[in-house]
Each structure stands twice: as C-alpha cells, then as structure tokens.
Short mmCIF file of C-alpha atoms in Angstrom, two decimals:
data_model
loop_
_atom_site.label_atom_id
_atom_site.label_comp_id
_atom_site.label_asym_id
_atom_site.label_seq_id
_atom_site.Cartn_x
_atom_site.Cartn_y
_atom_site.Cartn_z
CA MET A 23 30.05 12.40 -66.04
CA ILE A 24 30.52 8.72 -66.85
CA LYS A 25 28.49 6.48 -65.05
CA LEU A 26 27.48 2.62 -64.80
CA GLU A 27 24.40 1.82 -62.65
CA ASP A 28 23.85 -1.65 -61.83
CA VAL A 29 25.22 -3.03 -65.20
CA SER A 30 25.29 -6.95 -65.87
CA VAL A 31 26.97 -8.20 -69.09
CA SER A 32 27.78 -11.76 -69.89
CA HIS A 33 29.33 -13.67 -72.82
CA THR A 34 27.53 -16.56 -74.60
CA LEU A 35 29.72 -19.59 -74.69
CA PRO A 36 30.02 -22.21 -77.68
CA ASN A 37 27.63 -24.50 -75.89
CA GLY A 38 25.07 -21.70 -75.57
CA SER A 39 25.49 -21.14 -71.89
CA LYS A 40 26.11 -17.74 -70.50
CA LYS A 41 29.31 -16.53 -68.58
CA PRO A 42 29.00 -13.45 -66.69
CA VAL A 43 31.79 -10.91 -67.15
CA PHE A 44 30.28 -8.57 -64.24
CA GLU A 45 26.97 -8.22 -62.46
CA ARG A 46 25.34 -5.34 -61.08
CA MET A 47 28.46 -3.06 -61.52
CA SER A 48 28.25 0.66 -60.53
CA ILE A 49 31.13 3.16 -60.95
CA SER A 50 31.19 6.85 -61.76
CA ILE A 51 33.93 8.75 -63.29
CA ALA A 52 34.13 12.57 -63.26
CA ARG A 53 34.85 14.73 -66.33
CA GLY A 54 38.67 15.35 -66.51
CA GLU A 55 39.58 12.46 -64.32
CA MET A 56 42.28 9.84 -65.15
CA VAL A 57 41.67 6.37 -64.43
CA TYR A 58 43.38 2.97 -64.88
CA LEU A 59 41.53 -0.34 -65.33
CA ILE A 60 43.53 -3.24 -64.48
CA GLY A 61 42.95 -7.11 -64.00
CA PRO A 62 43.73 -10.24 -65.76
CA SER A 63 42.91 -10.89 -69.30
CA GLY A 64 39.21 -11.60 -69.65
CA SER A 65 38.50 -10.04 -66.55
CA GLY A 66 36.22 -7.34 -68.34
CA LYS A 67 38.58 -4.41 -69.03
CA THR A 68 37.95 -4.24 -72.77
CA THR A 69 34.10 -5.10 -72.20
CA LEU A 70 33.99 -2.10 -69.95
CA LEU A 71 35.40 0.14 -72.71
CA ARG A 72 33.15 -1.32 -75.29
CA LEU A 73 30.17 -0.31 -73.01
CA LEU A 74 31.27 3.23 -72.90
CA TYR A 75 31.66 3.52 -76.70
CA MET A 76 28.23 1.66 -76.82
CA ASP A 77 29.61 -1.08 -79.22
CA LEU A 78 27.92 -3.21 -76.66
CA LEU A 79 24.99 -2.61 -74.62
CA PRO A 80 24.29 -4.01 -70.91
CA GLU A 81 21.85 -6.69 -70.47
CA GLN A 82 20.82 -5.09 -67.21
CA GLY A 83 21.29 -1.50 -65.91
CA ARG A 84 22.31 1.58 -67.41
CA VAL A 85 25.46 3.30 -68.93
CA THR A 86 25.77 7.01 -69.07
CA VAL A 87 28.36 8.82 -71.09
CA GLY A 88 27.88 12.73 -71.04
CA LYS A 89 24.31 13.16 -72.30
CA TYR A 90 23.83 9.63 -73.83
CA GLN A 91 22.24 6.68 -72.08
CA SER A 92 22.54 3.17 -73.22
CA ASP A 93 18.83 2.48 -72.43
CA SER A 94 17.55 5.46 -74.59
CA ILE A 95 20.38 6.04 -77.39
CA SER A 96 19.21 5.46 -80.93
CA GLN A 97 21.41 3.85 -83.62
CA LYS A 98 21.56 7.42 -85.24
CA GLU A 99 23.12 8.89 -82.17
CA ILE A 100 25.68 6.39 -81.55
CA PRO A 101 28.03 7.94 -84.18
CA PHE A 102 27.69 11.49 -82.47
CA LEU A 103 28.44 9.85 -79.33
CA ARG A 104 31.61 8.21 -80.86
CA ARG A 105 32.83 11.56 -81.93
CA SER A 106 33.10 12.65 -78.45
CA LEU A 107 35.38 9.70 -77.62
CA GLY A 108 38.99 9.13 -78.65
CA VAL A 109 39.86 5.37 -78.82
CA VAL A 110 43.43 3.96 -78.81
CA PHE A 111 43.93 0.34 -79.36
CA GLN A 112 47.00 -2.04 -78.62
CA ASP A 113 47.12 -3.07 -82.46
CA PHE A 114 47.34 0.28 -84.11
CA GLN A 115 44.69 -0.34 -86.94
CA LEU A 116 46.39 2.06 -89.04
CA LEU A 117 45.59 2.08 -92.97
CA PRO A 118 48.95 0.63 -94.43
CA ASP A 119 48.49 2.16 -97.93
CA ARG A 120 47.97 5.58 -96.53
CA THR A 121 50.39 8.23 -95.21
CA VAL A 122 50.47 9.47 -91.64
CA TYR A 123 48.62 12.64 -92.79
CA ASP A 124 45.98 10.57 -94.54
CA ASN A 125 45.41 8.24 -91.67
CA VAL A 126 44.65 11.08 -89.37
CA ALA A 127 42.55 12.92 -91.97
CA PHE A 128 40.40 9.86 -92.66
CA ALA A 129 39.03 10.03 -89.11
CA MET A 130 37.87 13.43 -89.93
CA HIS A 131 36.14 13.10 -93.25
CA ALA A 132 32.92 11.79 -91.72
CA THR A 133 32.41 14.63 -89.55
CA GLY A 134 31.59 16.75 -92.78
CA LYS A 135 34.36 19.19 -92.23
CA SER A 136 35.90 21.08 -95.37
CA GLY A 137 39.18 20.10 -96.66
CA SER A 138 40.94 23.37 -95.57
CA VAL A 139 39.59 22.61 -91.84
CA ILE A 140 40.83 19.10 -92.09
CA GLN A 141 44.36 19.91 -93.15
CA ALA A 142 44.86 22.66 -90.46
CA LYS A 143 43.41 20.22 -87.86
CA VAL A 144 45.66 17.47 -89.13
CA LEU A 145 48.74 19.42 -89.06
CA GLN A 146 47.90 20.81 -85.59
CA VAL A 147 47.46 17.22 -83.70
CA LEU A 148 50.58 15.98 -85.63
CA ALA A 149 52.58 18.70 -84.11
CA ARG A 150 50.90 17.82 -80.68
CA VAL A 151 52.18 14.19 -80.83
CA GLY A 152 55.66 15.29 -82.32
CA LEU A 153 55.18 13.79 -85.89
CA SER A 154 54.99 16.81 -88.21
CA HIS A 155 58.04 15.95 -89.91
CA LYS A 156 56.80 12.48 -90.70
CA ARG A 157 53.41 13.46 -92.18
CA ARG A 158 54.34 11.86 -95.56
CA ARG A 159 55.58 8.50 -94.12
CA TYR A 160 53.58 5.19 -94.46
CA PRO A 161 53.06 3.06 -91.36
CA HIS A 162 55.56 0.58 -92.09
CA GLU A 163 58.31 3.26 -92.25
CA LEU A 164 57.66 4.14 -88.45
CA SER A 165 58.64 2.64 -85.31
CA GLY A 166 55.82 1.22 -82.90
CA GLY A 167 55.91 4.16 -80.61
CA GLU A 168 55.62 6.41 -83.74
CA GLN A 169 52.84 4.35 -84.96
CA GLN A 170 51.07 4.60 -81.59
CA ARG A 171 51.62 8.52 -81.76
CA VAL A 172 49.80 8.44 -85.19
CA VAL A 173 46.81 6.49 -83.58
CA ILE A 174 46.62 8.95 -80.72
CA ALA A 175 46.87 12.04 -83.20
CA ARG A 176 43.88 10.27 -84.97
CA ALA A 177 41.92 9.86 -81.67
CA ILE A 178 42.21 13.59 -80.86
CA ALA A 179 41.49 15.09 -84.23
CA ASN A 180 37.84 15.47 -83.57
CA GLU A 181 38.65 16.98 -80.07
CA PRO A 182 36.96 14.25 -77.80
CA TRP A 183 36.43 14.98 -74.18
CA ILE A 184 37.15 11.30 -73.39
CA MET A 185 40.24 9.20 -74.35
CA LEU A 186 39.65 5.48 -74.03
CA ALA A 187 43.01 3.38 -74.40
CA ASP A 188 43.01 -0.35 -74.38
CA GLU A 189 46.45 -1.62 -73.57
CA PRO A 190 48.09 1.26 -75.67
CA THR A 191 51.61 0.31 -74.56
CA GLY A 192 51.05 -3.49 -74.83
CA ASN A 193 53.29 -3.75 -77.95
CA LEU A 194 55.90 -1.26 -76.92
CA ASP A 195 59.08 -1.75 -75.07
CA PRO A 196 59.39 -0.08 -71.49
CA ALA A 197 60.94 3.26 -72.64
CA VAL A 198 58.68 3.82 -75.59
CA ALA A 199 55.76 2.79 -73.26
CA ASP A 200 56.84 5.52 -70.86
CA ASP A 201 56.80 8.15 -73.57
CA THR A 202 53.51 7.01 -74.87
CA LEU A 203 51.95 7.33 -71.46
CA LYS A 204 53.52 10.65 -70.81
CA LEU A 205 51.82 11.98 -74.07
CA LEU A 206 48.47 10.58 -72.86
CA ILE A 207 48.88 12.19 -69.50
CA SER A 208 49.88 15.62 -71.03
CA LEU A 209 46.46 15.47 -73.20
CA HIS A 210 44.74 14.55 -69.84
CA ARG A 211 46.32 17.39 -68.06
CA GLN A 212 44.78 19.77 -70.82
CA GLY A 213 41.47 18.66 -69.69
CA MET A 214 40.63 15.32 -71.32
CA THR A 215 39.10 12.49 -69.29
CA LEU A 216 41.42 9.38 -69.79
CA ILE A 217 40.49 5.78 -69.04
CA MET A 218 43.06 3.24 -69.68
CA ALA A 219 43.01 -0.38 -69.54
CA THR A 220 46.27 -2.02 -69.05
CA HIS A 221 48.12 -5.03 -67.46
CA ASP A 222 51.52 -3.16 -67.03
CA TYR A 223 51.52 -2.48 -63.29
CA ARG A 224 54.95 -0.70 -63.58
CA LEU A 225 53.41 1.98 -65.60
CA VAL A 226 50.62 2.28 -63.01
CA LYS A 227 53.09 2.33 -60.07
CA ASN A 228 55.27 5.01 -61.85
CA PHE A 229 52.51 7.23 -63.10
CA PRO A 230 49.87 6.87 -60.38
CA ALA A 231 46.21 7.71 -60.68
CA ARG A 232 42.77 6.41 -59.62
CA THR A 233 43.14 2.56 -60.35
CA LEU A 234 40.04 0.37 -60.55
CA ALA A 235 40.82 -3.49 -60.47
CA PHE A 236 38.72 -6.24 -61.68
CA MET A 237 38.38 -8.84 -59.07
CA LYS A 238 36.04 -11.77 -59.46
CA GLY A 239 33.43 -9.96 -61.39
CA ARG A 240 33.63 -6.89 -59.20
CA LEU A 241 35.44 -3.56 -59.78
CA VAL A 242 37.36 -2.52 -56.57
CA GLU A 243 39.37 0.80 -56.21
CA VAL A 244 43.05 0.00 -55.15
CA GLU A 245 46.03 2.00 -54.19
CA PRO A 246 48.52 1.98 -57.20
CA THR A 247 51.66 2.05 -55.16
CA THR A 248 50.65 -1.29 -53.63
CA LEU A 249 50.49 -3.23 -56.77
CA THR A 250 53.08 -5.94 -57.42
CA SER A 251 53.52 -7.38 -60.99
#
C-alpha cells in the first residue's frame, strides 16, 4: 500500500517566503494499481513522486510506502526503500561512457550481488525490453525510444514492486511514446504498481487507468476519457 495522510509540502521562494505545493493531501494507492498523475507544470506531480522515494519529506503528515513511513524512516533505511522502487525520468540520465549493458549493471552493483548474478539479470531485463541485441552499444548510438527502454531496464533490474515514471514520454514522438507506455503497462500487468506523471492527455485517454489531477493544491480523481488537451 502507498498512502499519503494529511501531507503538506511547500517550496521556499527566493525572498524566503513559502509557497504551498499542496496542503493536507490524503490519497491511497493499492499494490498492483496503475495511476496517472496529471496537471500543469509546477502543480506538484514531481513533488509527489519525490515524496514516494523520500527524496523529500513532508512538512506535515505522513507518507507510507510499503513498510516504510516518512516520520520514522532512518537515513540508513532510505537506500533499502529505493531498491523496492524503479524510477524512470524524462531526461534519460544514462552514463554516456558506458554501454547499454554497463548502464543497467551499474544499478545492481550497490546491492552486493555477485558478477554472475548481475550478468544473468542484466541479460534478462534487456530481453524484456527488447534490447538484447544492442547491449554493447553506447547511449549516443541509440534512438530516444531505445534510450528510454534502457532506463526502464535499469529501473526493473532489482525487481521493484513500484515503478515511478516522471514524464517518461516527454522527449519522444507519439508513436515511440505509445510503444514506451505499452512496455510500462506490460510490466504493470505482471504485478508492478505503476505511478506515472504525464502532461500527455492523449496517452491517458488512449490507455486509460485511474487518473488523479492536481487542481489548485488538491488531488482530484477524474475520468480519463473526459480529458481535453
């Protein structure tokens, strides 16, 4: 279960004053659910994702992700929380001087797994995203869609139960965006909880799921088929 209970967060402005992002927000997301987060830039989509991987802690209220809670988690526990999460960003954040294989393997080294286990797992996840044949290529040799598939492979290498995707199709043309979302949905259907922030209402309408919209500091459930771009 993922839960926010009466969570308040604000940003500090250059003049030192505080601007609320959201106040006393409460939501719950069941394990295995797929949820879109929509809303204009600056509305709080990325802030909510940061709360879930506890890069940001609430000023008020509590965030629960599985067995971890924001008001009791220690700094030593945060890396273990993050191993249960896969995170996909709009800007691919791949290491340019490493091959596809090494970019995915890099995510696993911190877990203390042996080299043979890492090798088998990397090959497995590259096969899942359809990139086994490009494992020796470098990021600059790949298309945008292929780079995003490497990011997804890296995100699932440690078998997370939650995938957080922050505008994962933002730099992709519509056809490639569709393919990327289909891949994420296929992972969701295998049991992964998928929470995706997006401004692309076309995708939300074409691949509908539970949709939460940020509106004036509140999070409101909306019907995806009624959205207009």
